[in-house]
PDB file of C-alpha atoms in Angstrom:
ATOM      1  CA  GLU A   1       0.000   0.000   0.000  1.00  0.00           C
ATOM      2  CA  GLU A   2       1.306   3.499  -0.786  1.00  0.00           C
ATOM      3  CA  VAL A   3       1.083   6.212   1.865  1.00  0.00           C
ATOM      4  CA  SER A   4       2.107   9.845   1.895  1.00  0.00           C
ATOM      5  CA  LEU A   5       4.558  10.894   4.607  1.00  0.00           C
ATOM      6  CA  ASN A   6       6.015  14.402   4.799  1.00  0.00           C
ATOM      7  CA  GLY A   7       5.045  15.118   1.222  1.00  0.00           C
ATOM      8  CA  GLY A   8       6.512  11.929  -0.305  1.00  0.00           C
ATOM      9  CA  ASP A   9       5.035   8.540  -1.117  1.00  0.00           C
ATOM     10  CA  THR A  10       6.419   5.371   0.435  1.00  0.00           C
ATOM     11  CA  SER A  11       5.408   1.726   0.704  1.00  0.00           C
ATOM     12  CA  ALA A  12       3.747   0.523   3.879  1.00  0.00           C
ATOM     13  CA  GLU A  13       2.399  -2.789   5.082  1.00  0.00           C
ATOM     14  CA  VAL A  14      -0.944  -2.757   6.877  1.00  0.00           C
ATOM     15  CA  VAL A  15      -0.870  -5.121   9.848  1.00  0.00           C
ATOM     16  CA  ASP A  16      -4.161  -6.286  11.322  1.00  0.00           C
ATOM     17  CA  ASP A  17      -2.883  -9.095  13.557  1.00  0.00           C
ATOM     18  CA  PRO A  18      -1.417  -7.832  16.866  1.00  0.00           C
ATOM     19  CA  ALA A  19       0.636 -11.054  17.120  1.00  0.00           C
ATOM     20  CA  THR A  20       2.818  -9.740  14.298  1.00  0.00           C
ATOM     21  CA  PHE A  21       4.080  -6.834  16.397  1.00  0.00           C
ATOM     22  CA  VAL A  22       7.563  -7.432  17.766  1.00  0.00           C
ATOM     23  CA  LEU A  23       8.338  -6.675  21.400  1.00  0.00           C
ATOM     24  CA  PRO A  24      11.570  -4.822  22.194  1.00  0.00           C
ATOM     25  CA  ASP A  25      14.575  -7.059  22.843  1.00  0.00           C
ATOM     26  CA  SER A  26      16.398  -4.709  25.238  1.00  0.00           C
ATOM     27  CA  TYR A  27      15.834  -1.899  27.720  1.00  0.00           C
ATOM     28  CA  THR A  28      16.182   1.333  25.771  1.00  0.00           C
ATOM     29  CA  LEU A  29      15.892   4.964  26.818  1.00  0.00           C
ATOM     30  CA  TRP A  30      15.643   7.289  23.816  1.00  0.00           C
ATOM     31  CA  GLN A  31      16.731  10.905  23.624  1.00  0.00           C
ATOM     32  CA  ASN A  32      13.848  13.189  24.511  1.00  0.00           C
ATOM     33  CA  TRP A  33      12.228  15.265  21.804  1.00  0.00           C
ATOM     34  CA  PRO A  34      12.295  18.169  21.352  1.00  0.00           C
ATOM     35  CA  ASN A  35      15.568  18.966  23.056  1.00  0.00           C
ATOM     36  CA  PRO A  36      16.006  21.701  24.173  1.00  0.00           C
ATOM     37  CA  PHE A  37      12.327  22.103  25.031  1.00  0.00           C
ATOM     38  CA  ASN A  38       9.759  24.564  26.311  1.00  0.00           C
ATOM     39  CA  PRO A  39       7.193  23.961  27.747  1.00  0.00           C
ATOM     40  CA  GLU A  40       7.145  20.140  27.400  1.00  0.00           C
ATOM     41  CA  THR A  41       9.064  17.201  25.959  1.00  0.00           C
ATOM     42  CA  GLN A  42       8.417  13.576  24.992  1.00  0.00           C
ATOM     43  CA  ILE A  43      10.395  10.732  26.610  1.00  0.00           C
ATOM     44  CA  ARG A  44      10.349   7.253  25.048  1.00  0.00           C
ATOM     45  CA  TYR A  45      11.583   3.943  26.413  1.00  0.00           C
ATOM     46  CA  ASN A  46      11.327   0.220  25.667  1.00  0.00           C
ATOM     47  CA  LEU A  47      10.831  -2.725  28.021  1.00  0.00           C
ATOM     48  CA  PRO A  48      11.534  -6.283  26.789  1.00  0.00           C
ATOM     49  CA  GLN A  49       9.674  -7.885  29.705  1.00  0.00           C
ATOM     50  CA  GLU A  50       7.286  -7.029  32.522  1.00  0.00           C
ATOM     51  CA  SER A  51       9.285  -4.919  34.934  1.00  0.00           C
ATOM     52  CA  PHE A  52       9.100  -2.527  37.837  1.00  0.00           C
ATOM     53  CA  VAL A  53      10.005   0.805  36.259  1.00  0.00           C
ATOM     54  CA  GLU A  54      11.265   4.011  37.830  1.00  0.00           C
ATOM     55  CA  LEU A  55      11.685   6.951  35.469  1.00  0.00           C
ATOM     56  CA  THR A  56      12.925  10.047  37.279  1.00  0.00           C
ATOM     57  CA  VAL A  57      14.079  13.554  36.366  1.00  0.00           C
ATOM     58  CA  TYR A  58      17.084  14.918  38.322  1.00  0.00           C
ATOM     59  CA  ASP A  59      18.832  18.270  38.407  1.00  0.00           C
ATOM     60  CA  LEU A  60      22.590  18.392  37.843  1.00  0.00           C
ATOM     61  CA  VAL A  61      23.384  18.114  41.560  1.00  0.00           C
ATOM     62  CA  GLY A  62      21.452  14.842  41.724  1.00  0.00           C
ATOM     63  CA  GLN A  63      18.292  16.020  43.471  1.00  0.00           C
ATOM     64  CA  LYS A  64      15.016  14.446  42.329  1.00  0.00           C
ATOM     65  CA  VAL A  65      12.874  16.919  40.464  1.00  0.00           C
ATOM     66  CA  ARG A  66      10.020  14.672  39.324  1.00  0.00           C
ATOM     67  CA  ILE A  67       9.149  10.990  39.404  1.00  0.00           C
ATOM     68  CA  LEU A  68       7.433  10.288  36.090  1.00  0.00           C
ATOM     69  CA  VAL A  69       6.912   6.516  36.456  1.00  0.00           C
ATOM     70  CA  PHE A  70       7.036   4.315  39.559  1.00  0.00           C
ATOM     71  CA  ASP A  71       5.086   1.176  38.685  1.00  0.00           C
ATOM     72  CA  TYR A  72       5.049  -2.282  37.119  1.00  0.00           C
ATOM     73  CA  GLN A  73       4.659  -2.137  33.345  1.00  0.00           C
ATOM     74  CA  SER A  74       4.106  -4.742  30.640  1.00  0.00           C
ATOM     75  CA  PRO A  75       6.669  -5.279  27.889  1.00  0.00           C
ATOM     76  CA  GLY A  76       6.448  -2.765  25.052  1.00  0.00           C
ATOM     77  CA  SER A  77       7.299   0.752  23.958  1.00  0.00           C
ATOM     78  CA  TYR A  78       6.212   3.752  25.997  1.00  0.00           C
ATOM     79  CA  THR A  79       6.066   7.499  25.392  1.00  0.00           C
ATOM     80  CA  LEU A  80       5.249  10.069  28.035  1.00  0.00           C
ATOM     81  CA  THR A  81       5.304  13.821  28.326  1.00  0.00           C
ATOM     82  CA  TRP A  82       7.185  15.836  30.928  1.00  0.00           C
ATOM     83  CA  ASP A  83       5.663  19.278  31.346  1.00  0.00           C
ATOM     84  CA  GLY A  84       8.746  20.852  32.959  1.00  0.00           C
ATOM     85  CA  ARG A  85       7.215  20.802  36.440  1.00  0.00           C
ATOM     86  CA  ASP A  86       8.513  19.311  39.673  1.00  0.00           C
ATOM     87  CA  ASP A  87       6.638  16.866  41.943  1.00  0.00           C
ATOM     88  CA  SER A  88       4.955  19.824  43.708  1.00  0.00           C
ATOM     89  CA  GLY A  89       3.610  21.236  40.439  1.00  0.00           C
ATOM     90  CA  TYR A  90       5.992  24.196  40.250  1.00  0.00           C
ATOM     91  CA  GLU A  91       7.761  25.059  37.011  1.00  0.00           C
ATOM     92  CA  ALA A  92      11.354  23.828  37.022  1.00  0.00           C
ATOM     93  CA  ALA A  93      14.028  26.444  36.346  1.00  0.00           C
ATOM     94  CA  ALA A  94      15.661  26.676  32.941  1.00  0.00           C
ATOM     95  CA  GLY A  95      18.725  24.467  32.733  1.00  0.00           C
ATOM     96  CA  VAL A  96      20.085  21.017  32.046  1.00  0.00           C
ATOM     97  CA  TYR A  97      18.385  17.994  33.610  1.00  0.00           C
ATOM     98  CA  LEU A  98      19.032  14.264  33.654  1.00  0.00           C
ATOM     99  CA  TYR A  99      16.316  11.685  33.192  1.00  0.00           C
ATOM    100  CA  SER A 100      16.985   8.152  34.328  1.00  0.00           C
ATOM    101  CA  LEU A 101      15.256   4.839  33.640  1.00  0.00           C
ATOM    102  CA  GLN A 102      15.879   2.224  36.333  1.00  0.00           C
ATOM    103  CA  VAL A 103      14.651  -1.326  35.850  1.00  0.00           C
ATOM    104  CA  GLY A 104      16.214  -3.737  38.350  1.00  0.00           C
ATOM    105  CA  ASP A 105      19.995  -3.483  37.936  1.00  0.00           C
ATOM    106  CA  VAL A 106      19.656  -1.689  34.587  1.00  0.00           C
ATOM    107  CA  ILE A 107      20.035   2.101  34.690  1.00  0.00           C
ATOM    108  CA  LYS A 108      19.933   4.280  31.567  1.00  0.00           C
ATOM    109  CA  THR A 109      20.408   8.048  31.821  1.00  0.00           C
ATOM    110  CA  ARG A 110      20.231  10.909  29.322  1.00  0.00           C
ATOM    111  CA  LYS A 111      20.506  14.696  29.363  1.00  0.00           C
ATOM    112  CA  MET A 112      17.908  17.291  28.354  1.00  0.00           C
ATOM    113  CA  ALA A 113      17.714  21.063  28.404  1.00  0.00           C
ATOM    114  CA  LEU A 114      14.745  23.147  29.513  1.00  0.00           C
ATOM    115  CA  ILE A 115      14.627  26.708  28.192  1.00  0.00           C
ATOM    116  CA  ARG A 116      12.252  29.377  29.469  1.00  0.00           C
TER     117      ARG A 116
END
């Protein structure tokens, strides 16, 4: 089937059977987008198996700014939005932040910049 993406045509396969979707084979934390951001950014990550997930935003001195996920999740790909606010609901200051995905012994961390 031909589809139009960003002004160009490309081939695509329509998949109706959910069993054909492939689960991730590793824990992955993607770079947020957009980066730098204002007022919000998207954070994506993959889980190859059911896991207890903690996804947290830290400032550069290591203080927790916001806990985005603290729960068991099924295997799959996830996308969430951080609105640039701390756990109390206040706007975080402009600057560089770290976001960290911890699943058991696996820890993945990336940097992002908030501009105001």
